[in-house]
Amino acid sequence: MLDRLSLRIRILLFFGLLAVGTLAAIGAGLWIAARRAGAEGLHPEAVQGALIAGFLALGLIVWVWFLFDANVARAIERLSAAIRARVHAGIEHDLAAEAQAARYLGDLAPAAEAITRSLVQTRNALAESVARETTRLAAEKSRLETLLADVPVAVLLCTADHQLVFYNGQAVDILGEGSAPGLARNLLDYLREGPIRHAYDRLAGAGDPDMASDLLCATVSGGRLLAGRMRVLRRREEGVPPGYVLTLRDVTADITAHTRRDALLTEVFDRVRRPAANLQTVIGVLSEIEGDSDAPDLSAAMLDEVGALTRAITELGARYDAVQSEWRPLVNTRSADLMDGLKGRLQAEGMVLDTDGPELILQVDGFEIAAFWTWLAGRLAAEGLSRAFRLVLIEEDGPGAAMRLEWDGAPLSVGRLDGWLTEPLGRDTGELTAQAVLKTHGTECWPEPRPGHCAVVMPIRSARRAGRRPPPLARAVVYDFDLLSKA
C-alpha cells in the first residue's frame, strides 16, 4: 500500500511517526516520574519543562521535515519528471535548473544530467542516421524503379492469389489490352489461367525457392502469345502459400514469322518431293520400254540426275524435320513433375491414372503436353472407352522417348483419332487444338491396339536421363549506387 504513495507523502509519514514517538517518549517520562514521586506529585516546573521540550522537539522535527521535503523529496520528484520528459517528450535542453534544485543530493543530479545529455545525443544521432538512410533508400528505390522500367521484359510480382503487387512499364504494354493493369487486381484477368496455375501449383508444391518454371501463355483476348518464367518467393510463414515473380516476353511476332517460314518450307518440300519421285518412276519406266538400244546413256544419266535430286530433297526434308522445332519456346521439363501434374488433373476430373517409366528430362511445353493428355483421356472417357488409364514413358535409343496412354477396353481407330485432333483442348487453352500441340512439338500420335488393351503413342523428339538437380544458379543482384556519387 505504501508503494502507491508519493515520495513526499512517505517522508511526511516518516517524520509524523517520529514526532508522535518523541511526544510519546516525553509523556512516558512524565508518567514514570509521577509514579516515583508518589503522593507529592510532580512539580509544576517539571511539567512545564516537559511541555517546552515537547514543543521544541516537535518544532525541530517539523523544521527537519521541511528541509527534507524541499531539498530531497521535491528535488527527486522534479529530477525524475525532467528525466521522464526528456525520454518520452523529446525535450533537448539540459537539466541546469533541476540540477541546481537537487544540489544537496550529491552526485545524483550530475549523473542524471550526464545520462540525459547522452540520451539526447544518441537520439539526435539516431534521427540523423535514420534520415540519412531513408534518403539513401529513397534514392536507390528511385534508381531501381528506373532500371526496372527500362528492362525489356515485363516483370510482375504477385501474391499466391495472383493479385498484382508490382509491375513495370513493359507489363503495362503487354497486359494493357483494353484495360490497363493495376495493383491488387487479379493477374488472371489479363492472362489465361491454365499455364499460370499449372506452373504455380508445381513450384509451390516442390517447396524449392531456387526452382523456376518456363511457360507459354496467351492474353485473355488471345491477341498475344507470351513466353515467361515463374519463380516462387521464399516462405515467410509455415502454411502460408508464397507469392511469385513472373517475367514475360511477347513472342507473338516471332512465332508468327516462324510459322510463316514453316508453312513456306513445308509447302516447298511437299510440292517438290512428289514430282521428284514421280519423275524418277517415269524415267525408270521409260528406260524399261525403250530398251538398251535407245540412248541408254541418256536414260542412265537422267536416272542418275533424278536420283541425285530425290536424294537431295529427301536429305533436305530430313534436315528440315530435325530442326523445325528448334526455334520454338520448348523448355526442359522433368517427367516426374509432368506426370504428377497429369495425375492430379485427371483425378480432379474423376478419372484414374497410373504412371510408369524412368525419370527423364523432356524438352516440351509442359502445359501443352499436360493439356493434350488430359483432353485425350477426357475424350476417351466421354466416348465410354475407359475412365482408368496408365501413362507409360519409354526411353528410346537415341535422343528421344515415347509416351503411351494405355487403357483396357475397346480400341480406337486411326480415323476416329484424326477427327478428334482438330478439336480445341478445353476452355483453359482457348482455341489451341491437339493438332497444334503436335505441330509445336514436331511429332504425331497414333493408336496401337493390342490384345486386351489399347494405347495412343506420342513420340518425344528430345529426352535425356534426369540426374541430380543441379545446384541453383547465383542470382543475387550486385550493386553499389554510392559509386555514382564518387565518379
Tab-separated table of C-alpha atoms in Angstrom, residues 87-481:
chain	number	residue	atom	x	y	z
A	87	VAL	CA	12.831	10.315	-22.521
A	88	HIS	CA	9.240	10.459	-23.768
A	89	ALA	CA	8.687	14.026	-24.990
A	90	GLY	CA	11.978	14.572	-26.799
A	91	ILE	CA	12.990	17.689	-24.816
A	92	GLU	CA	16.589	18.560	-25.608
A	93	HIS	CA	17.637	21.376	-23.181
A	94	ASP	CA	19.844	20.454	-20.213
A	95	LEU	CA	18.959	19.862	-16.536
A	96	ALA	CA	20.587	23.023	-15.157
A	97	ALA	CA	17.523	24.163	-13.187
A	98	GLU	CA	16.763	20.678	-11.891
A	99	ALA	CA	20.437	20.092	-11.022
A	100	GLN	CA	20.528	23.351	-9.003
A	101	ALA	CA	17.422	22.276	-7.091
A	102	ALA	CA	18.994	18.861	-6.419
A	103	ARG	CA	22.388	20.229	-5.305
A	104	TYR	CA	22.049	18.542	-1.884
A	105	LEU	CA	21.641	15.055	-3.448
A	106	GLY	CA	25.338	14.547	-4.073
A	107	ASP	CA	26.263	13.024	-7.470
A	108	LEU	CA	22.683	12.135	-8.372
A	109	ALA	CA	21.999	15.377	-10.253
A	110	PRO	CA	25.282	15.378	-12.267
A	111	ALA	CA	24.789	11.693	-13.085
A	112	ALA	CA	21.212	12.298	-14.259
A	113	GLU	CA	22.361	15.282	-16.318
A	114	ALA	CA	25.088	13.169	-17.968
A	115	ILE	CA	22.608	10.386	-18.738
A	116	THR	CA	20.055	12.719	-20.301
A	117	ARG	CA	22.771	14.512	-22.299
A	118	SER	CA	23.973	11.165	-23.651
A	119	LEU	CA	20.365	10.160	-24.388
A	120	VAL	CA	19.742	13.375	-26.322
A	121	GLN	CA	22.958	12.955	-28.303
A	122	THR	CA	22.157	9.320	-29.086
A	123	ARG	CA	18.629	10.218	-30.128
A	124	ASN	CA	19.853	13.006	-32.385
A	125	ALA	CA	22.488	10.746	-33.929
A	126	LEU	CA	19.871	8.038	-34.483
A	127	ALA	CA	17.453	10.511	-36.060
A	128	GLU	CA	20.194	11.795	-38.362
A	129	SER	CA	21.171	8.234	-39.280
A	130	VAL	CA	17.555	7.275	-39.975
A	131	ALA	CA	17.055	10.387	-42.097
A	132	ARG	CA	20.290	9.723	-43.985
A	133	GLU	CA	19.431	6.053	-44.611
A	134	THR	CA	15.871	6.974	-45.568
A	135	THR	CA	17.196	9.430	-48.124
A	136	ARG	CA	19.650	6.849	-49.448
A	137	LEU	CA	16.973	4.145	-49.683
A	138	ALA	CA	14.626	6.549	-51.438
A	139	ALA	CA	17.363	7.366	-53.951
A	140	GLU	CA	18.160	3.672	-54.509
A	141	LYS	CA	14.456	2.913	-54.840
A	142	SER	CA	14.182	5.599	-57.489
A	143	ARG	CA	17.187	4.179	-59.352
A	144	LEU	CA	15.821	0.633	-59.169
A	145	GLU	CA	12.448	1.825	-60.429
A	146	THR	CA	14.213	3.494	-63.343
A	147	LEU	CA	16.185	0.331	-64.108
A	148	LEU	CA	13.114	-1.914	-63.906
A	149	ALA	CA	11.169	0.491	-66.078
A	150	ASP	CA	13.827	0.092	-68.793
A	151	VAL	CA	14.046	-3.713	-68.564
A	152	PRO	CA	12.887	-5.050	-71.964
A	153	VAL	CA	10.703	-7.759	-70.391
A	154	ALA	CA	7.613	-7.468	-68.225
A	155	VAL	CA	8.327	-8.085	-64.533
A	156	LEU	CA	5.402	-8.830	-62.213
A	157	LEU	CA	5.245	-9.672	-58.518
A	158	CYS	CA	2.064	-11.437	-57.421
A	159	THR	CA	0.583	-12.953	-54.291
A	160	ALA	CA	-0.472	-16.577	-54.002
A	161	ASP	CA	-3.970	-15.429	-55.032
A	162	HIS	CA	-2.481	-13.977	-58.255
A	163	GLN	CA	-3.022	-10.369	-57.188
A	164	LEU	CA	-0.588	-7.837	-58.629
A	165	VAL	CA	1.627	-6.074	-56.096
A	166	PHE	CA	4.309	-4.846	-58.528
A	167	TYR	CA	4.703	-4.447	-62.274
A	168	ASN	CA	6.925	-2.371	-64.547
A	169	GLY	CA	6.219	-0.344	-67.666
A	170	GLN	CA	6.674	-3.271	-70.046
A	171	ALA	CA	3.919	-5.136	-68.194
A	172	VAL	CA	1.551	-2.261	-68.936
A	173	ASP	CA	2.310	-2.581	-72.656
A	174	ILE	CA	1.925	-6.376	-72.666
A	175	LEU	CA	-1.120	-6.724	-70.399
A	176	GLY	CA	-2.859	-3.454	-71.212
A	177	GLU	CA	-5.241	-4.736	-73.878
A	178	GLY	CA	-8.483	-2.894	-73.286
A	179	SER	CA	-7.848	-2.097	-69.612
A	180	ALA	CA	-4.550	-1.166	-68.009
A	181	PRO	CA	-3.332	-3.350	-65.130
A	182	GLY	CA	-3.481	-2.057	-61.588
A	183	LEU	CA	-2.290	-3.010	-58.140
A	184	ALA	CA	-4.423	-5.526	-56.211
A	185	ARG	CA	-6.011	-6.689	-59.474
A	186	ASN	CA	-6.010	-10.336	-60.466
A	187	LEU	CA	-3.385	-11.374	-62.995
A	188	LEU	CA	-5.787	-13.967	-64.405
A	189	ASP	CA	-7.983	-11.116	-65.625
A	190	TYR	CA	-5.273	-10.453	-68.225
A	191	LEU	CA	-3.716	-13.886	-68.889
A	192	ARG	CA	-5.273	-17.294	-69.489
A	193	GLU	CA	-5.173	-19.068	-66.179
A	194	GLY	CA	-4.220	-22.592	-67.283
A	195	PRO	CA	-0.430	-22.197	-67.707
A	196	ILE	CA	-0.169	-19.797	-64.752
A	197	ARG	CA	-1.969	-22.092	-62.296
A	198	HIS	CA	-0.154	-25.187	-63.564
A	199	ALA	CA	3.290	-23.591	-63.140
A	200	TYR	CA	2.463	-22.112	-59.720
A	201	ASP	CA	0.998	-25.338	-58.335
A	202	ARG	CA	4.084	-27.266	-59.442
A	203	LEU	CA	6.559	-24.765	-57.977
A	204	ALA	CA	4.643	-24.210	-54.734
A	205	GLY	CA	4.282	-27.969	-54.260
A	206	ALA	CA	8.026	-28.502	-54.746
A	207	GLY	CA	8.836	-26.061	-51.938
A	208	ASP	CA	12.170	-25.082	-53.525
A	209	PRO	CA	12.584	-21.297	-53.988
A	210	ASP	CA	15.521	-21.887	-56.352
A	211	MET	CA	13.328	-23.708	-58.885
A	212	ALA	CA	11.939	-21.891	-61.906
A	213	SER	CA	9.334	-22.886	-64.458
A	214	ASP	CA	9.259	-21.700	-68.056
A	215	LEU	CA	5.802	-21.368	-69.536
A	216	LEU	CA	3.974	-20.237	-72.636
A	217	CYS	CA	0.689	-18.401	-72.160
A	218	ALA	CA	-1.648	-16.079	-74.005
A	219	THR	CA	-3.570	-12.974	-73.102
A	220	VAL	CA	-7.273	-13.364	-72.375
A	221	SER	CA	-8.168	-11.883	-75.726
A	222	GLY	CA	-5.771	-14.261	-77.463
A	223	GLY	CA	-4.082	-11.387	-79.257
A	224	ARG	CA	-0.624	-12.023	-77.818
A	225	LEU	CA	1.441	-15.104	-77.076
A	226	LEU	CA	3.861	-14.678	-74.178
A	227	ALA	CA	6.901	-16.690	-73.112
A	228	GLY	CA	7.549	-16.405	-69.391
A	229	ARG	CA	9.434	-17.703	-66.396
A	230	MET	CA	7.979	-18.077	-62.907
A	231	ARG	CA	9.841	-18.322	-59.619
A	232	VAL	CA	8.172	-18.530	-56.201
A	233	LEU	CA	9.355	-16.435	-53.269
A	234	ARG	CA	10.676	-17.888	-50.039
A	235	ARG	CA	8.031	-18.818	-47.484
A	236	ARG	CA	7.935	-16.417	-44.542
A	237	GLU	CA	5.417	-18.383	-42.500
A	238	GLU	CA	4.751	-22.092	-42.463
A	239	GLY	CA	1.436	-22.976	-44.033
A	240	VAL	CA	1.107	-19.648	-45.871
A	241	PRO	CA	1.414	-20.041	-49.674
A	242	PRO	CA	4.219	-17.901	-51.119
A	243	GLY	CA	3.950	-15.271	-53.809
A	244	TYR	CA	5.871	-15.425	-57.055
A	245	VAL	CA	7.799	-13.387	-59.602
A	246	LEU	CA	6.780	-13.688	-63.248
A	247	THR	CA	8.743	-12.357	-66.211
A	248	LEU	CA	7.012	-12.225	-69.587
A	249	ARG	CA	8.212	-11.620	-73.128
A	250	ASP	CA	5.993	-11.088	-76.150
A	251	VAL	CA	6.814	-13.786	-78.729
A	252	THR	CA	3.779	-13.240	-80.937
A	253	ALA	CA	5.745	-11.693	-83.780
A	254	ASP	CA	8.496	-14.322	-83.538
A	255	ILE	CA	6.065	-17.213	-83.616
A	256	THR	CA	4.108	-15.642	-86.472
A	257	ALA	CA	7.272	-15.196	-88.527
A	258	HIS	CA	8.488	-18.707	-87.820
A	259	THR	CA	5.049	-20.112	-88.533
A	260	ARG	CA	5.050	-18.446	-91.952
A	261	ARG	CA	8.534	-19.787	-92.618
A	262	ASP	CA	7.441	-23.250	-91.555
A	263	ALA	CA	4.414	-23.097	-93.800
A	264	LEU	CA	6.550	-21.991	-96.739
A	265	LEU	CA	9.180	-24.679	-96.215
A	266	THR	CA	6.520	-27.324	-95.723
A	267	GLU	CA	4.869	-26.314	-98.968
A	268	VAL	CA	8.230	-26.332	-100.790
A	269	PHE	CA	9.105	-29.842	-99.713
A	270	ASP	CA	5.582	-31.187	-100.229
A	271	ARG	CA	5.475	-29.785	-103.760
A	272	VAL	CA	8.986	-30.967	-104.676
A	273	ARG	CA	9.075	-34.429	-103.110
A	274	ARG	CA	6.174	-35.874	-105.072
A	275	PRO	CA	7.201	-34.581	-108.564
A	276	ALA	CA	10.750	-35.768	-107.970
A	277	ALA	CA	9.556	-39.230	-107.019
A	278	ASN	CA	7.149	-39.313	-109.975
A	279	LEU	CA	9.892	-38.198	-112.346
A	280	GLN	CA	12.155	-40.944	-111.123
A	281	THR	CA	9.405	-43.506	-111.646
A	282	VAL	CA	8.582	-42.252	-115.157
A	283	ILE	CA	12.196	-42.283	-116.243
A	284	GLY	CA	12.609	-45.781	-114.882
A	285	VAL	CA	9.586	-46.977	-116.832
A	286	LEU	CA	10.780	-45.149	-119.954
A	287	SER	CA	14.124	-46.818	-119.675
A	288	GLU	CA	12.482	-50.247	-119.493
A	289	ILE	CA	10.245	-49.560	-122.520
A	290	GLU	CA	12.934	-48.154	-124.768
A	291	GLY	CA	15.371	-50.941	-124.043
A	292	ASP	CA	19.094	-50.843	-124.142
A	293	SER	CA	19.320	-49.815	-127.844
A	294	ASP	CA	17.563	-46.424	-127.485
A	295	ALA	CA	20.009	-43.971	-125.989
A	296	PRO	CA	20.861	-45.940	-122.886
A	297	ASP	CA	23.446	-43.371	-121.815
A	298	LEU	CA	20.883	-40.530	-121.802
A	299	SER	CA	18.365	-42.502	-119.808
A	300	ALA	CA	21.005	-43.590	-117.354
A	301	ALA	CA	22.190	-40.015	-116.953
A	302	MET	CA	18.646	-38.757	-116.466
A	303	LEU	CA	18.017	-41.505	-113.965
A	304	ASP	CA	21.193	-40.603	-112.098
A	305	GLU	CA	20.265	-36.922	-112.018
A	306	VAL	CA	16.764	-37.620	-110.825
A	307	GLY	CA	18.130	-39.982	-108.204
A	308	ALA	CA	20.503	-37.287	-107.012
A	309	LEU	CA	17.607	-34.815	-106.927
A	310	THR	CA	15.480	-37.223	-104.975
A	311	ARG	CA	18.261	-37.958	-102.514
A	312	ALA	CA	18.916	-34.233	-102.063
A	313	ILE	CA	15.250	-33.491	-101.479
A	314	THR	CA	14.980	-36.418	-99.071
A	315	GLU	CA	18.069	-35.290	-97.183
A	316	LEU	CA	16.863	-31.688	-97.010
A	317	GLY	CA	13.470	-32.875	-95.832
A	318	ALA	CA	15.088	-34.934	-93.080
A	319	ARG	CA	17.193	-31.979	-92.008
A	320	TYR	CA	14.132	-29.745	-92.057
A	321	ASP	CA	12.192	-32.216	-89.919
A	322	ALA	CA	15.088	-32.333	-87.466
A	323	VAL	CA	15.365	-28.576	-86.968
A	324	GLN	CA	11.812	-27.353	-87.493
A	325	SER	CA	11.111	-27.141	-83.748
A	326	GLU	CA	14.445	-25.753	-82.577
A	327	TRP	CA	13.181	-22.148	-82.542
A	328	ARG	CA	10.094	-22.937	-80.520
A	329	PRO	CA	9.979	-21.977	-76.811
A	330	LEU	CA	10.248	-25.553	-75.545
A	331	VAL	CA	11.915	-25.988	-72.178
A	332	ASN	CA	13.410	-28.821	-70.179
A	333	THR	CA	10.709	-30.423	-68.048
A	334	ARG	CA	11.124	-33.240	-65.543
A	335	SER	CA	8.948	-36.183	-66.466
A	336	ALA	CA	8.137	-36.827	-62.796
A	337	ASP	CA	6.725	-33.304	-62.399
A	338	LEU	CA	4.781	-33.582	-65.648
A	339	MET	CA	3.264	-36.979	-64.845
A	340	ASP	CA	2.452	-35.978	-61.280
A	341	GLY	CA	0.616	-32.913	-62.561
A	342	LEU	CA	-1.254	-35.068	-65.063
A	343	LYS	CA	-2.307	-37.479	-62.340
A	344	GLY	CA	-3.691	-34.621	-60.248
A	345	ARG	CA	-5.621	-33.130	-63.177
A	346	LEU	CA	-7.221	-36.450	-64.124
A	347	GLN	CA	-8.105	-37.238	-60.517
A	348	ALA	CA	-9.762	-33.825	-60.241
A	349	GLU	CA	-11.973	-34.801	-63.197
A	350	GLY	CA	-12.941	-38.153	-61.672
A	351	MET	CA	-10.541	-40.363	-63.639
A	352	VAL	CA	-7.751	-42.672	-62.527
A	353	LEU	CA	-4.199	-42.502	-63.872
A	354	ASP	CA	-1.238	-44.727	-63.052
A	355	THR	CA	2.210	-43.683	-64.246
A	356	ASP	CA	5.327	-45.658	-65.003
A	357	GLY	CA	8.691	-45.049	-66.588
A	358	PRO	CA	12.182	-43.696	-65.952
A	359	GLU	CA	12.779	-40.155	-64.794
A	360	LEU	CA	13.733	-38.178	-67.876
A	361	ILE	CA	14.236	-34.563	-68.846
A	362	LEU	CA	11.828	-33.867	-71.716
A	363	GLN	CA	12.155	-30.860	-73.999
A	364	VAL	CA	8.462	-29.999	-74.221
A	365	ASP	CA	5.944	-27.355	-73.332
A	366	GLY	CA	4.728	-28.932	-70.096
A	367	PHE	CA	1.410	-27.125	-70.075
A	368	GLU	CA	0.505	-28.090	-73.654
A	369	ILE	CA	1.513	-31.741	-73.178
A	370	ALA	CA	-0.452	-31.965	-69.932
A	371	ALA	CA	-3.443	-30.312	-71.595
A	372	PHE	CA	-3.185	-32.739	-74.545
A	373	TRP	CA	-3.208	-35.920	-72.438
A	374	THR	CA	-5.908	-34.534	-70.131
A	375	TRP	CA	-8.061	-33.712	-73.140
A	376	LEU	CA	-7.469	-37.127	-74.731
A	377	ALA	CA	-8.311	-39.000	-71.514
A	378	GLY	CA	-11.460	-36.925	-71.116
A	379	ARG	CA	-12.415	-37.615	-74.741
A	380	LEU	CA	-11.938	-41.349	-74.270
A	381	ALA	CA	-13.976	-41.242	-71.064
A	382	ALA	CA	-16.750	-39.264	-72.787
A	383	GLU	CA	-16.907	-41.918	-75.532
A	384	GLY	CA	-17.269	-44.621	-72.872
A	385	LEU	CA	-13.996	-46.370	-73.713
A	386	SER	CA	-12.477	-46.139	-70.212
A	387	ARG	CA	-12.034	-43.975	-67.121
A	388	ALA	CA	-8.907	-45.710	-65.829
A	389	PHE	CA	-5.648	-45.114	-67.687
A	390	ARG	CA	-1.965	-45.833	-67.463
A	391	LEU	CA	0.648	-43.394	-68.770
A	392	VAL	CA	3.933	-45.086	-69.635
A	393	LEU	CA	7.115	-43.209	-70.518
A	394	ILE	CA	9.521	-45.248	-72.646
A	395	GLU	CA	13.138	-44.247	-73.180
A	396	GLU	CA	14.197	-44.974	-76.740
A	397	ASP	CA	17.594	-45.489	-78.289
A	398	GLY	CA	18.941	-42.102	-79.236
A	399	PRO	CA	17.786	-38.690	-78.076
A	400	GLY	CA	14.048	-39.362	-77.990
A	401	ALA	CA	11.360	-41.028	-75.897
A	402	ALA	CA	7.727	-42.056	-76.252
A	403	MET	CA	4.642	-41.517	-74.122
A	404	ARG	CA	1.870	-44.137	-74.185
A	405	LEU	CA	-1.618	-43.632	-72.763
A	406	GLU	CA	-2.986	-47.148	-72.220
A	407	TRP	CA	-6.417	-48.395	-71.201
A	408	ASP	CA	-8.261	-51.686	-71.019
A	409	GLY	CA	-11.199	-51.780	-73.351
A	410	ALA	CA	-12.259	-51.199	-76.919
A	411	PRO	CA	-9.594	-49.988	-79.363
A	412	LEU	CA	-9.509	-46.576	-81.018
A	413	SER	CA	-9.299	-46.302	-84.796
A	414	VAL	CA	-6.862	-44.043	-86.631
A	415	GLY	CA	-9.622	-42.173	-88.447
A	416	ARG	CA	-11.512	-41.534	-85.251
A	417	LEU	CA	-8.391	-40.158	-83.531
A	418	ASP	CA	-7.540	-37.959	-86.534
A	419	GLY	CA	-11.031	-36.493	-86.382
A	420	TRP	CA	-10.557	-35.595	-82.727
A	421	LEU	CA	-7.214	-33.852	-83.260
A	422	THR	CA	-8.838	-30.779	-84.803
A	423	GLU	CA	-10.887	-30.091	-81.654
A	424	PRO	CA	-9.887	-27.444	-79.043
A	425	LEU	CA	-8.305	-28.850	-75.891
A	426	GLY	CA	-10.606	-27.015	-73.476
A	427	ARG	CA	-11.626	-23.648	-72.108
A	428	ASP	CA	-8.287	-23.141	-70.319
A	429	THR	CA	-6.398	-23.292	-73.614
A	430	GLY	CA	-8.687	-21.216	-75.798
A	431	GLU	CA	-8.548	-22.243	-79.454
A	432	LEU	CA	-5.451	-24.431	-79.047
A	433	THR	CA	-6.079	-27.768	-80.779
A	434	ALA	CA	-4.454	-31.137	-80.308
A	435	GLN	CA	-3.061	-30.916	-83.838
A	436	ALA	CA	-1.414	-27.591	-82.946
A	437	VAL	CA	0.252	-29.192	-79.915
A	438	LEU	CA	1.648	-31.980	-82.091
A	439	LYS	CA	2.864	-29.452	-84.645
A	440	THR	CA	4.516	-27.336	-81.952
A	441	HIS	CA	6.490	-30.352	-80.756
A	442	GLY	CA	7.225	-31.652	-84.259
A	443	THR	CA	5.605	-35.004	-83.532
A	444	GLU	CA	2.467	-37.031	-84.139
A	445	CYS	CA	0.324	-39.608	-82.376
A	446	TRP	CA	-1.398	-42.830	-83.375
A	447	PRO	CA	-3.351	-45.650	-81.737
A	448	GLU	CA	-1.788	-49.059	-81.135
A	449	PRO	CA	-4.331	-51.796	-80.446
A	450	ARG	CA	-3.029	-54.815	-78.558
A	451	PRO	CA	-4.731	-57.889	-77.143
A	452	GLY	CA	-6.815	-56.849	-74.158
A	453	HIS	CA	-5.942	-53.168	-74.252
A	454	CYS	CA	-5.206	-50.219	-76.494
A	455	ALA	CA	-2.815	-47.272	-76.374
A	456	VAL	CA	-2.170	-43.912	-78.004
A	457	VAL	CA	1.519	-43.259	-78.630
A	458	MET	CA	3.252	-39.882	-78.889
A	459	PRO	CA	6.993	-39.708	-79.654
A	460	ILE	CA	9.039	-37.043	-77.867
A	461	ARG	CA	11.833	-35.692	-80.037
A	462	SER	CA	14.317	-34.754	-77.306
A	463	ALA	CA	14.739	-36.532	-73.972
A	464	ARG	CA	17.607	-37.455	-71.692
A	465	ARG	CA	18.156	-39.118	-68.362
A	466	ALA	CA	17.456	-36.912	-65.354
A	467	GLY	CA	20.377	-36.652	-62.967
A	468	ARG	CA	20.541	-34.937	-59.628
A	469	ARG	CA	19.050	-31.484	-59.560
A	470	PRO	CA	21.850	-29.045	-60.443
A	471	PRO	CA	22.895	-26.501	-57.834
A	472	PRO	CA	20.947	-23.250	-58.061
A	473	LEU	CA	22.432	-20.540	-60.202
A	474	ALA	CA	23.758	-17.489	-58.437
A	475	ARG	CA	21.105	-14.846	-58.997
A	476	ALA	CA	21.988	-12.210	-56.410
A	477	VAL	CA	21.803	-8.620	-57.540
A	478	VAL	CA	25.118	-6.809	-57.043
A	479	TYR	CA	25.107	-3.026	-56.916
A	480	ASP	CA	26.624	-0.040	-55.104
A	481	PHE	CA	24.915	3.186	-56.071
